[in-house]
Coordinates of C-alpha atoms in Angstrom, one line a residue:
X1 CA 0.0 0.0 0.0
X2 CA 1.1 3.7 -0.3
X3 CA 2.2 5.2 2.6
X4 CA 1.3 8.9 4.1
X5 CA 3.2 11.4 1.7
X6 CA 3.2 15.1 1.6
X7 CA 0.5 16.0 -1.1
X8 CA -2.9 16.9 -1.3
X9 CA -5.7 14.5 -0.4
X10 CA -8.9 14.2 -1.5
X11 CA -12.0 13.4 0.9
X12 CA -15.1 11.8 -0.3
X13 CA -18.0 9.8 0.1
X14 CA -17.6 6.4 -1.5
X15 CA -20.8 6.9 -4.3
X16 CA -20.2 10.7 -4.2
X17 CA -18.1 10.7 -7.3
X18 CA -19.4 8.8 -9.9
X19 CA -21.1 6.4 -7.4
X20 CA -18.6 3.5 -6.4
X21 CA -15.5 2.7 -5.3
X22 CA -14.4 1.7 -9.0
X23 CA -15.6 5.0 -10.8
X24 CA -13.7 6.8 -7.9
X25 CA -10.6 5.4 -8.9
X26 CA -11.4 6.0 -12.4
X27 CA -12.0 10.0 -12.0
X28 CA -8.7 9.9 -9.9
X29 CA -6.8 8.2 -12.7
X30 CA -8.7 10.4 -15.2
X31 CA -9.9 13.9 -15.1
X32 CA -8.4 14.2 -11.6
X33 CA -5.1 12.8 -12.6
X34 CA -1.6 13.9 -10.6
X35 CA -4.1 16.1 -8.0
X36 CA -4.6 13.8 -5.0
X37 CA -1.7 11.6 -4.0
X38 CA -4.1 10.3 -1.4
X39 CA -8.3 10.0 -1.0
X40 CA -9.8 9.8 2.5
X41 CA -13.1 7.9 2.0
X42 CA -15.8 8.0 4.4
X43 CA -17.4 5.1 5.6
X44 CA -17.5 2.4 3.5
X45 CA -18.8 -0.5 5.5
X46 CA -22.5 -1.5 6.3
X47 CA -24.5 1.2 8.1
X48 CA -27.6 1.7 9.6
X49 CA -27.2 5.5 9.4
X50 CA -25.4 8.7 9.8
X51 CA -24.4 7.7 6.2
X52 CA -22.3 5.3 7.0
X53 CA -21.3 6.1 10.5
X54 CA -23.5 4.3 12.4
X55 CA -21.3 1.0 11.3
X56 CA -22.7 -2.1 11.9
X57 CA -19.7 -4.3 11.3
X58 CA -16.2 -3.4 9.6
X59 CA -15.9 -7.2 7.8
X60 CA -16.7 -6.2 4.5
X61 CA -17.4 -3.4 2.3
X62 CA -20.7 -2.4 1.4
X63 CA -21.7 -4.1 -1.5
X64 CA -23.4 -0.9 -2.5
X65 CA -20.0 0.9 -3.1
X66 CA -18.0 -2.1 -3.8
X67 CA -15.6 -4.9 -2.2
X68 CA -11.7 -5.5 -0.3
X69 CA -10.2 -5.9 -3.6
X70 CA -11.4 -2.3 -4.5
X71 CA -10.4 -0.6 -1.4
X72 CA -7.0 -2.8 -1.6
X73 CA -5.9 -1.4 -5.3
X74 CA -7.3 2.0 -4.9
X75 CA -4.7 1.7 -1.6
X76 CA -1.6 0.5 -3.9
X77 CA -1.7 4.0 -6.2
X78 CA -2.9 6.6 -3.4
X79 CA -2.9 6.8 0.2
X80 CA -6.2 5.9 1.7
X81 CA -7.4 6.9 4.9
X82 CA -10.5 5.1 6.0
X83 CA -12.4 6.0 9.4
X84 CA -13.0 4.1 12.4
X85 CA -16.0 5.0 15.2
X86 CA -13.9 4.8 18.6
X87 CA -16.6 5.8 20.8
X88 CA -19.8 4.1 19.3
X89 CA -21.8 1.5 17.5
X90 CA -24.8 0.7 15.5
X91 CA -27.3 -0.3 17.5
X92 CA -27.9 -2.7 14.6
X93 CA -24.3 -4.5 15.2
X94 CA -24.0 -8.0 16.6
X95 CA -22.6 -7.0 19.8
X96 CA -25.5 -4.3 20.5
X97 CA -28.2 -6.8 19.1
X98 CA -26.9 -9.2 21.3
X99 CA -27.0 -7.2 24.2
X100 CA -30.2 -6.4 23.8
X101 CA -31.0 -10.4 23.6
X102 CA -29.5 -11.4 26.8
X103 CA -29.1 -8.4 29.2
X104 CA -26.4 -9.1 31.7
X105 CA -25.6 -12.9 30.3
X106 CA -24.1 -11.3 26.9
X107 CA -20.2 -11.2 27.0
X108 CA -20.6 -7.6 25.4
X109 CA -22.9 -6.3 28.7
X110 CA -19.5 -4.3 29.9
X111 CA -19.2 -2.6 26.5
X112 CA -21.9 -0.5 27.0
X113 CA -22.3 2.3 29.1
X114 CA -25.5 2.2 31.8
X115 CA -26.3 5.3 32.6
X116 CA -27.5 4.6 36.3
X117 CA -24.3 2.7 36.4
X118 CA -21.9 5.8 35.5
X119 CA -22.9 8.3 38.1
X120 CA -22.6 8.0 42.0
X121 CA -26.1 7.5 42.9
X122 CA -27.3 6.2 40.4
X123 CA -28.1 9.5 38.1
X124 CA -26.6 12.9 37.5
X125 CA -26.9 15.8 39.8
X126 CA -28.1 19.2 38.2
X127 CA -24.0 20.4 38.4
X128 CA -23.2 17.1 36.5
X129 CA -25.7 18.1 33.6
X130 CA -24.2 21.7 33.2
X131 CA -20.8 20.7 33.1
X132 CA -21.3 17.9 30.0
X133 CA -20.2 18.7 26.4
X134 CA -23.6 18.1 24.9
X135 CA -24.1 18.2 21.0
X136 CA -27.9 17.5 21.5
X137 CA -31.1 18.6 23.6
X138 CA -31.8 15.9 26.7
X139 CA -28.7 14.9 27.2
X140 CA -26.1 12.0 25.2
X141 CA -28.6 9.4 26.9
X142 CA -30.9 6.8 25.1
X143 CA -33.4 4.4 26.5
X144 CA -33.5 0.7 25.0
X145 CA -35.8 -1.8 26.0
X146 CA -34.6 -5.5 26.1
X147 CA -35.5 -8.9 24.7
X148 CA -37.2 -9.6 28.3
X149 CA -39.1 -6.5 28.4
X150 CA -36.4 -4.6 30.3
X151 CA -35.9 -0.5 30.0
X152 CA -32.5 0.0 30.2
X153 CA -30.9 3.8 29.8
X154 CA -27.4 4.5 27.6
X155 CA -25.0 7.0 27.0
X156 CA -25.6 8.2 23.5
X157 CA -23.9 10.9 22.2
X158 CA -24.9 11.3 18.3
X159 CA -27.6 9.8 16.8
X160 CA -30.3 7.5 17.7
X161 CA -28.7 4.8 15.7
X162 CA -25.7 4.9 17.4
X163 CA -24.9 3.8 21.2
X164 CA -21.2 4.3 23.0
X165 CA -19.0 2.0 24.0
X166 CA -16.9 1.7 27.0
X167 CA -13.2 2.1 25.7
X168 CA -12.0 0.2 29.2
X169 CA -13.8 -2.7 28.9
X170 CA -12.1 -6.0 27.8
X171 CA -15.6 -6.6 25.7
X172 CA -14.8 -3.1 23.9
X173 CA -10.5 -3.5 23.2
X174 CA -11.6 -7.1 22.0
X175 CA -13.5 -5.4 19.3
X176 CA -11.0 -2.7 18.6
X177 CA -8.3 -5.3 18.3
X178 CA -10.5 -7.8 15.8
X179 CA -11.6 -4.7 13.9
X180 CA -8.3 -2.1 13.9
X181 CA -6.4 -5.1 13.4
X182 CA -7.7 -6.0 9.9
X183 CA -8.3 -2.3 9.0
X184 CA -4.3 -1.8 9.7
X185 CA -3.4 -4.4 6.7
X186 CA -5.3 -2.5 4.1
X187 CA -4.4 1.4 4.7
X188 CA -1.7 3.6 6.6
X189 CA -4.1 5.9 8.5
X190 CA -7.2 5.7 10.2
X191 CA -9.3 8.4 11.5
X192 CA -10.5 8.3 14.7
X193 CA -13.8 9.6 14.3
X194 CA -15.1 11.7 18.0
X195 CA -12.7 10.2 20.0
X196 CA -12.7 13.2 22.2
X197 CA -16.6 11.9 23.5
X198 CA -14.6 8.4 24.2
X199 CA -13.0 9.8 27.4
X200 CA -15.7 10.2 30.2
X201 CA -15.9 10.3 34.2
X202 CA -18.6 11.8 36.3
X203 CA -18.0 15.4 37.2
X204 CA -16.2 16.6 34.1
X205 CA -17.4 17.3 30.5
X206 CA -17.1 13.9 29.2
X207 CA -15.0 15.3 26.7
X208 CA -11.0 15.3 26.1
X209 CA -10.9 14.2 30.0
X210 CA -7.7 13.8 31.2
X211 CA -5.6 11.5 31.5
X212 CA -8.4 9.4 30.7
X213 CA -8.1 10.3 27.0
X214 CA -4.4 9.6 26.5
X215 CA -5.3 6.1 27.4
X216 CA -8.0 5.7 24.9
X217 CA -5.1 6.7 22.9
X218 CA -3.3 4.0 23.6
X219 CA -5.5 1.3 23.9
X220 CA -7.1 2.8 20.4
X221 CA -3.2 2.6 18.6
X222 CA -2.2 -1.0 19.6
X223 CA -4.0 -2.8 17.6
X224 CA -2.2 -0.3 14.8
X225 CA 1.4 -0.4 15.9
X226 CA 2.8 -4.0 14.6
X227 CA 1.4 -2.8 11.1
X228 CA 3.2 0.9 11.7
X229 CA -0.5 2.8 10.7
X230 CA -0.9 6.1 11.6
X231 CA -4.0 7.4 13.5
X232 CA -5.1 11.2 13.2
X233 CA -8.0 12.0 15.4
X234 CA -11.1 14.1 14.8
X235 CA -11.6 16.8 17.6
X236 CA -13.5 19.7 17.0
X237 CA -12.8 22.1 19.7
X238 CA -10.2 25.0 20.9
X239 CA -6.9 25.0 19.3
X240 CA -5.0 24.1 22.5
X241 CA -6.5 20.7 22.2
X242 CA -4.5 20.2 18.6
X243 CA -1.4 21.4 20.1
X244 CA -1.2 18.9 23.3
X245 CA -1.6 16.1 20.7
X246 CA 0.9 17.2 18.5
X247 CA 3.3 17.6 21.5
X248 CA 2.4 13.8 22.5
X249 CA 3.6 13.1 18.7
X250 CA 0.2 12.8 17.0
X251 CA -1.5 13.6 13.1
X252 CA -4.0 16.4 13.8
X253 CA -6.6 18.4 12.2
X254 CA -6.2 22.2 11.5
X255 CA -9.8 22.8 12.1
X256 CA -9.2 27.0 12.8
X257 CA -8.3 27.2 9.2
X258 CA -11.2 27.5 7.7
X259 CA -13.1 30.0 9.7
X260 CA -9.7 32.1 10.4
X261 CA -9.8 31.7 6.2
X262 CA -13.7 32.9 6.1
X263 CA -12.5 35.9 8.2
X264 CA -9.5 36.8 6.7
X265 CA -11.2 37.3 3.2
X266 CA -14.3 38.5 4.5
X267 CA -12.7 41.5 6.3
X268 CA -9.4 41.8 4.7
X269 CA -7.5 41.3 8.4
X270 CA -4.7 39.1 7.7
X271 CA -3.0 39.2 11.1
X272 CA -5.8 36.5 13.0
X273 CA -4.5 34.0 10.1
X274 CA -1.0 35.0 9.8
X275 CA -0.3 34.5 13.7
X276 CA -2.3 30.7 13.4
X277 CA 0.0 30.1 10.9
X278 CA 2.7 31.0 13.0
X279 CA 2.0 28.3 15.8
X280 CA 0.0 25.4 14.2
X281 CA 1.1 22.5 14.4
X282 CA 3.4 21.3 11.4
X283 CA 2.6 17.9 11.6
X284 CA -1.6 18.4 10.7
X285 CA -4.0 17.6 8.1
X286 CA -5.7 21.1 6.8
X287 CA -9.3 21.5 5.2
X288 CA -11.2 24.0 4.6
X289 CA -14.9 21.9 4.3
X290 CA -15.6 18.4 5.6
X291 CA -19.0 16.4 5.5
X292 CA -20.4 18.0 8.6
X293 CA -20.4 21.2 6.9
X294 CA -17.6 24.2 8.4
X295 CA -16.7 23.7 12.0
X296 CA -17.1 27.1 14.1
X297 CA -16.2 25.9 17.9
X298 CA -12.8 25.0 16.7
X299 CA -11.7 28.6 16.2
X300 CA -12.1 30.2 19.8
X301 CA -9.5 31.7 20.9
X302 CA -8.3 32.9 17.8
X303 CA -11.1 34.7 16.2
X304 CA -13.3 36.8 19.5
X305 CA -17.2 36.2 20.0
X306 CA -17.8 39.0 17.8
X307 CA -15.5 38.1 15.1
X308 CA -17.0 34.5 15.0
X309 CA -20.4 36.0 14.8
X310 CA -19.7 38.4 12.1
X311 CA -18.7 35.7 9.9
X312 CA -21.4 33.2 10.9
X313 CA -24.2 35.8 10.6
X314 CA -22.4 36.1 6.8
X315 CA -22.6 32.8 6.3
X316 CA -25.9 32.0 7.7
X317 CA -27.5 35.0 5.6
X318 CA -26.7 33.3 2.7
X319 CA -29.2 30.0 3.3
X320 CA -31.6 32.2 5.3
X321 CA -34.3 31.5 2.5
X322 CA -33.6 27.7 2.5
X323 CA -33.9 27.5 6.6
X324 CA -37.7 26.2 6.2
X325 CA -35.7 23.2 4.1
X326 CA -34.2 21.8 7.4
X327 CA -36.3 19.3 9.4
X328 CA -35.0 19.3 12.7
X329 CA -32.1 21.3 14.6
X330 CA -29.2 22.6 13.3
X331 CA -25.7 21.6 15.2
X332 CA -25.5 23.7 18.3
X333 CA -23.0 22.8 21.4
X334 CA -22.9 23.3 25.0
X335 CA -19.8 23.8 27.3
X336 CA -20.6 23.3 31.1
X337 CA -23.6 24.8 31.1
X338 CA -23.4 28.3 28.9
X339 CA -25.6 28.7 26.4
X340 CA -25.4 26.7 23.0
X341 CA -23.6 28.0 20.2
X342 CA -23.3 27.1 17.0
X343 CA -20.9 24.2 16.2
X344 CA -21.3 24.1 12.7
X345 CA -22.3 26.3 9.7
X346 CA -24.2 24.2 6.9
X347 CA -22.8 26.1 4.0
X348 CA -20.5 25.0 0.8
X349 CA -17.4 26.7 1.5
X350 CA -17.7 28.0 -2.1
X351 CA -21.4 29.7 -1.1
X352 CA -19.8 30.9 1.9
X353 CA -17.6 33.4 0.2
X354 CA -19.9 34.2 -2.7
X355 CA -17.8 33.7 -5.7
X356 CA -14.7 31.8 -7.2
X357 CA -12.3 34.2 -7.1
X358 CA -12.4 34.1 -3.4
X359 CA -13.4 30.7 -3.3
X360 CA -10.0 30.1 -5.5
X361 CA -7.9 32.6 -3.6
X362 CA -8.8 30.4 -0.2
X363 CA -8.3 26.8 -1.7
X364 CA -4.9 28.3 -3.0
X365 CA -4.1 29.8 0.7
X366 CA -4.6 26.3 1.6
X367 CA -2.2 24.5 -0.2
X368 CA 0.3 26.9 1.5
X369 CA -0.8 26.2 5.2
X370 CA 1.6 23.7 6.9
X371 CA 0.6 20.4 6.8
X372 CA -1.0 17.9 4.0
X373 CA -3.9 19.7 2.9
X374 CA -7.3 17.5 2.5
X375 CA -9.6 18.4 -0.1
X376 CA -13.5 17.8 0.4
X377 CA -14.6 16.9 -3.0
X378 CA -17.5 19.3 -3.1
X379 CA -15.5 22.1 -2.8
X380 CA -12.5 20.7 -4.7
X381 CA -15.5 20.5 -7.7
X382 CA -16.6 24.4 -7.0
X383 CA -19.9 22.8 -5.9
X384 CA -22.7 25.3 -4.7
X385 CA -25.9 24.5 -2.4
X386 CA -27.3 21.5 -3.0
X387 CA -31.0 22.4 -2.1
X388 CA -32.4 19.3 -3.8
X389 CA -30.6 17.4 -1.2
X390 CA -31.6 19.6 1.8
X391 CA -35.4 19.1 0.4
X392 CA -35.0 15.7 -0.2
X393 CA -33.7 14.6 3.2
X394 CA -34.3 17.5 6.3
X395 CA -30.6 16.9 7.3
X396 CA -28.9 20.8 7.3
X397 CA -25.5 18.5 6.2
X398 CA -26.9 17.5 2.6
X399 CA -26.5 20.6 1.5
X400 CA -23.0 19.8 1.2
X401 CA -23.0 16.7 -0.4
X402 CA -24.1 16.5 -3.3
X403 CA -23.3 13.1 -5.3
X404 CA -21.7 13.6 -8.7
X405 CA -22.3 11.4 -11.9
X406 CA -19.2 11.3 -14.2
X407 CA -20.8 13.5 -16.5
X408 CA -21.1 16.1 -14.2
X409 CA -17.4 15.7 -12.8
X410 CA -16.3 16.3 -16.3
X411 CA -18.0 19.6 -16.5
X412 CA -16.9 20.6 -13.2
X413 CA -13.2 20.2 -14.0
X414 CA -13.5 22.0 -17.3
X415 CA -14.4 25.3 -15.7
X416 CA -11.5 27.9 -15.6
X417 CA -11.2 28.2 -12.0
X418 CA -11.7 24.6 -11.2
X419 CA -9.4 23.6 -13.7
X420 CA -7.0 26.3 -12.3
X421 CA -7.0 25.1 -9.0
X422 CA -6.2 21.4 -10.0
X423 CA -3.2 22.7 -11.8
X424 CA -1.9 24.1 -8.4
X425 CA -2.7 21.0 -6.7
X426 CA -0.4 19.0 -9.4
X427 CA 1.9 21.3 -8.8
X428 CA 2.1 21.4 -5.0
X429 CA 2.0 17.7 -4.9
X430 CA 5.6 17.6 -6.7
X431 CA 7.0 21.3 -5.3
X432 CA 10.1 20.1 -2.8
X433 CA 10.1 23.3 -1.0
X434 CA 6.7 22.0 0.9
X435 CA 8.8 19.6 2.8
X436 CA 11.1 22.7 4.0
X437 CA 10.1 25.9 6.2
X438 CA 7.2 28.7 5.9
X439 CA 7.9 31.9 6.7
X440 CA 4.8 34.3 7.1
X441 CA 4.9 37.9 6.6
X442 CA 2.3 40.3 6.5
X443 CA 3.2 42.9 3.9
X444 CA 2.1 45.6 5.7
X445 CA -0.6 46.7 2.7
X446 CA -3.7 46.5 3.3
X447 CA -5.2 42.6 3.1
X448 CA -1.6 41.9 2.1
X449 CA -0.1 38.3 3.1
X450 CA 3.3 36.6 1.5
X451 CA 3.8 32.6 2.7
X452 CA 6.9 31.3 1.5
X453 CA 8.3 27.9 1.3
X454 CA 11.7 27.0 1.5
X455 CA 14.0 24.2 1.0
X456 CA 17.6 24.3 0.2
X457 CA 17.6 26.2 -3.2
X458 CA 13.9 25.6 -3.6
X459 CA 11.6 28.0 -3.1
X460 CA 7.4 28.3 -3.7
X461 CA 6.1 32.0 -2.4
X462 CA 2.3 33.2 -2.7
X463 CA 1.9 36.6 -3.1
X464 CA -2.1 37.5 -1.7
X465 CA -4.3 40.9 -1.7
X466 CA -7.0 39.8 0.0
X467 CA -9.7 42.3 -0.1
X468 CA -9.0 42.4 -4.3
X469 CA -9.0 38.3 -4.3
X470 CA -5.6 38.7 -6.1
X471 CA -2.8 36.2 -6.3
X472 CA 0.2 34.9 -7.7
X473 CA 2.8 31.9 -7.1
X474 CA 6.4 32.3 -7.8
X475 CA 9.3 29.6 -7.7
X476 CA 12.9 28.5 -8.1
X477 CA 14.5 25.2 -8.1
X478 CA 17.6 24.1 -6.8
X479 CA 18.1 22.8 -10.7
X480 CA 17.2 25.8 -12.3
X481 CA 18.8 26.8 -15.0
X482 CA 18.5 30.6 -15.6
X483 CA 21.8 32.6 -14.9
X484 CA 20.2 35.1 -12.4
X485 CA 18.0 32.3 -10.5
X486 CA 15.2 34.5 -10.7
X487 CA 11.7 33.5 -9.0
X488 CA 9.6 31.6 -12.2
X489 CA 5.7 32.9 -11.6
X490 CA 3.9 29.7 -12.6
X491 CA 0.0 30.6 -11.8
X492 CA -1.9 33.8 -10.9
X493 CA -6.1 34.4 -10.4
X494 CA -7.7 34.7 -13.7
X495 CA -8.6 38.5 -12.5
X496 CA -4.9 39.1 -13.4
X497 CA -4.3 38.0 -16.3
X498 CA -3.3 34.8 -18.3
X499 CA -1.4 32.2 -17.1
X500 CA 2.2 31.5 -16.9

């Protein structure tokens, strides 16, 4: 299999592009040829929900979206990252179903968490309610009712298709080591989907506890390490959270990017994304859009309140007529008891900004941020709203992800700023300089921002206006040949002219 290299990855839904496995890795070898050197794909084993991550068993691949063999040879040209659910299960899996079944006689009664047997006394106090990281109304609790009749209450964070699991218990590391252990001979990295919500004890938030989290850590890994796969783990929350795990050697997500980007080009203020850049971690996978929409919680600290509203109300203004589309809530969160605050705008990051020279000018920024940047694929494609989707299904997500039949991949990659942007990619994926040191600098003009790369005698610099959505990339080789070793500009935005 390919192993984790430094260029751009693509993230996708297994039927999103062309609808399987095999068309995916058609389009990649295709019209997307040299711009992904690796393609994280969402879940791609049975599900009962939460398309596809309410798993119900890791053994095969969906039929739906294709089989081992697929997954195995997409996995020998580009790096595949394929996602594993830590802290829950479908409620339709074995274990669960059996549990239901026999009650306190199933060998998988200690992987699941009784609510009445987590808190001293038997239930939460008041105090214990306000201090839980809640992403839902009522609390991550569920009632069941058992094959003898039996009500029985469990922690669920997510969805009503999904239950937790008790990372401790010998029932749980059983499955983690059947399930990570096979999963760890077909890719090099797996994502640890809300592993955060894996580390609880009564009295805190439930969330990112420690020291109880490093040791989902490590229970989570060892089932990885013989096989040398990497983990990177999905937390959305405040910066500092990316940071300890980087300094305890781990892959992490730069999840500030993309509303420090929304910001940045909404305002012209480069200095909130020039000093992230500064201290993120170098060892980090970027994005800009993801599945769930564009993550808001993770950027406090670095953006104020106000700043965070001002570009929420922006982006939120811009699906105000579709609101009466949504069946349901949108994502909201609550930290120990304030009041809930949006955890997620439900936006195509294209839509957010309003146009594609802006849209351009931030999926270039990107590929400059340190770290392997990840490319959803709606936004790689320029894709707008997708309302259909929103009306079809209630769920605020849909609206970005829509699926895309070959036919309609084609036209997307023929369109100037689309095609523009995958030229960059190709580009950055063989650049050497990315492998060096960035130096920021703010340029001192208004919305002015320079990020160059260096390594040895190669260099790749990005020259940005942001408020005139202006840009152009510049490079030298350590092989170059011209006498003065002048910068070569290889691309500039289309509102500058044509290209080098």
């Amino acid at each position: 299999m390919k192993p984790v290299t430094n260029e751009a990855m693509l993230i996708t839904y297994a039927d999103s592009l062309g609808g399987d496995l095999r068309q995916l890795h058609e389009l990649l070898d295709g019209e997307l040829v040299g711009a992904f050197g690796g393609v994280h794909v969402l879940p791609f084993y049975p599900s009962s929900g939460d398309r596809g991550f309410a798993v119900v068993h890791y053994d095969t691949v969906d039929p739906r979206f294709g089989t081992w063999d697929d997954v195995e040879r997409l996995a020998d040209e580009y790096t595949v990252m394929a996602d594993f659910m830590i802290n829950h299960v479908s409620i339709r899996s074995a274990e669960f179903q059996d549990y239901l079944a026999h009650g306190d006689d199933s060998p998988y009664r200690e992987m699941f968490i009784r609510w009445d047997e987590f808190w001293p006394g038997g239930s939460p106090t008041a105090d214990d309610l306000d201090a839980l990281y809640s992403r839902r109304e009522g609390g991550p609790v569920r009632t069941f009712t058992r094959a003898d009749g039996t009500d029985v209450q469990l922690w669920s964070t997510f969805f009503a298709e999904q239950v937790d699991v008790d990372p401790f218990a010998e029932a749980t590391q059983a499955y983690y080591r059947r399930t990570l252990g096979r999963l760890a001979q077909l890719v090099p990295i797996v994502r640890f989907d809300a592993v955060a919500y894996a580390s609880k004890r009564p009295g805190t938030s439930c969330f990112f506890v420690e020291p109880e989290i490093w040791r989902v850590f490590d229970i989570g890994t060892e089932p990885l390490r013989e096989a040398g796969t990497q983990v990177l783990p999905e937390v959305h929350e405040r910066y500092e959270l990316q940071l300890a795990m980087a300094e305890r050697g781990l892959w992490v997500y730069d999840f500030a990017l993309p509303m420090l980007t929304l910001h940045a080009l909404m305002t012209g203020r480069t200095d909130r994304l020039a000093h992230w850049l500064r201290i993120c971690p170098r060892r980090q996978y970027t994005t800009l859009d993801t599945h769930d929409g564009i993550g808001v919680v993770d950027v406090a600290g670095l953006l104020s309140e106000d700043e965070v509203d001002l570009v929420s109300e922006r982006v939120s203004a811009v699906i105000a007529d579709s609101r009466h589309l949504v069946r349901g809530r949108e994502p909201v969160i609550r930290r120990s008891g304030q009041q809930a605050r949006r955890y997620q705008l439900m936006c195509t990051f294209h839509d957010a900004l309003g146009d594609d020279d802006a849209h351009l000018l931030a999926r270039v920024l990107q590929l400059f941020v340190p770290g392997i940047p990840q490319v959803y694929y709606v936004g790689a494609l320029f894709g707008g709203n997708d309302l259909e989707a929103l009306a079809a299904v209630g769920d605020p997500r849909a609206i970005n992800r829509h699926d895309y039949t070959v036919e309609e991949v084609r036209e997307r990659v023929a369109l100037p700023h689309v095609a523009l942007f995958l030229d960059v990619l190709r580009w950055r994926n063989r650049c050497a300089a990315f492998d060096g040191e960035l130096t920021v600098t703010e340029t001192g003009e208004p919305g002015g921002l320079l990020l160059r790369w260096t390594r040895g005698g190669d260099v790749a610099e990005l020259r940005a206006d942001l408020l005139a959505r202006t840009w152009e990339i510049t490079a030298t080789t350590a092989d170059q040949d011209d006498d003065a070793g002048a910068p070569v500009t290889l691309f500039r935005s289309l509102r500058s002219g044509d290209q080098g």
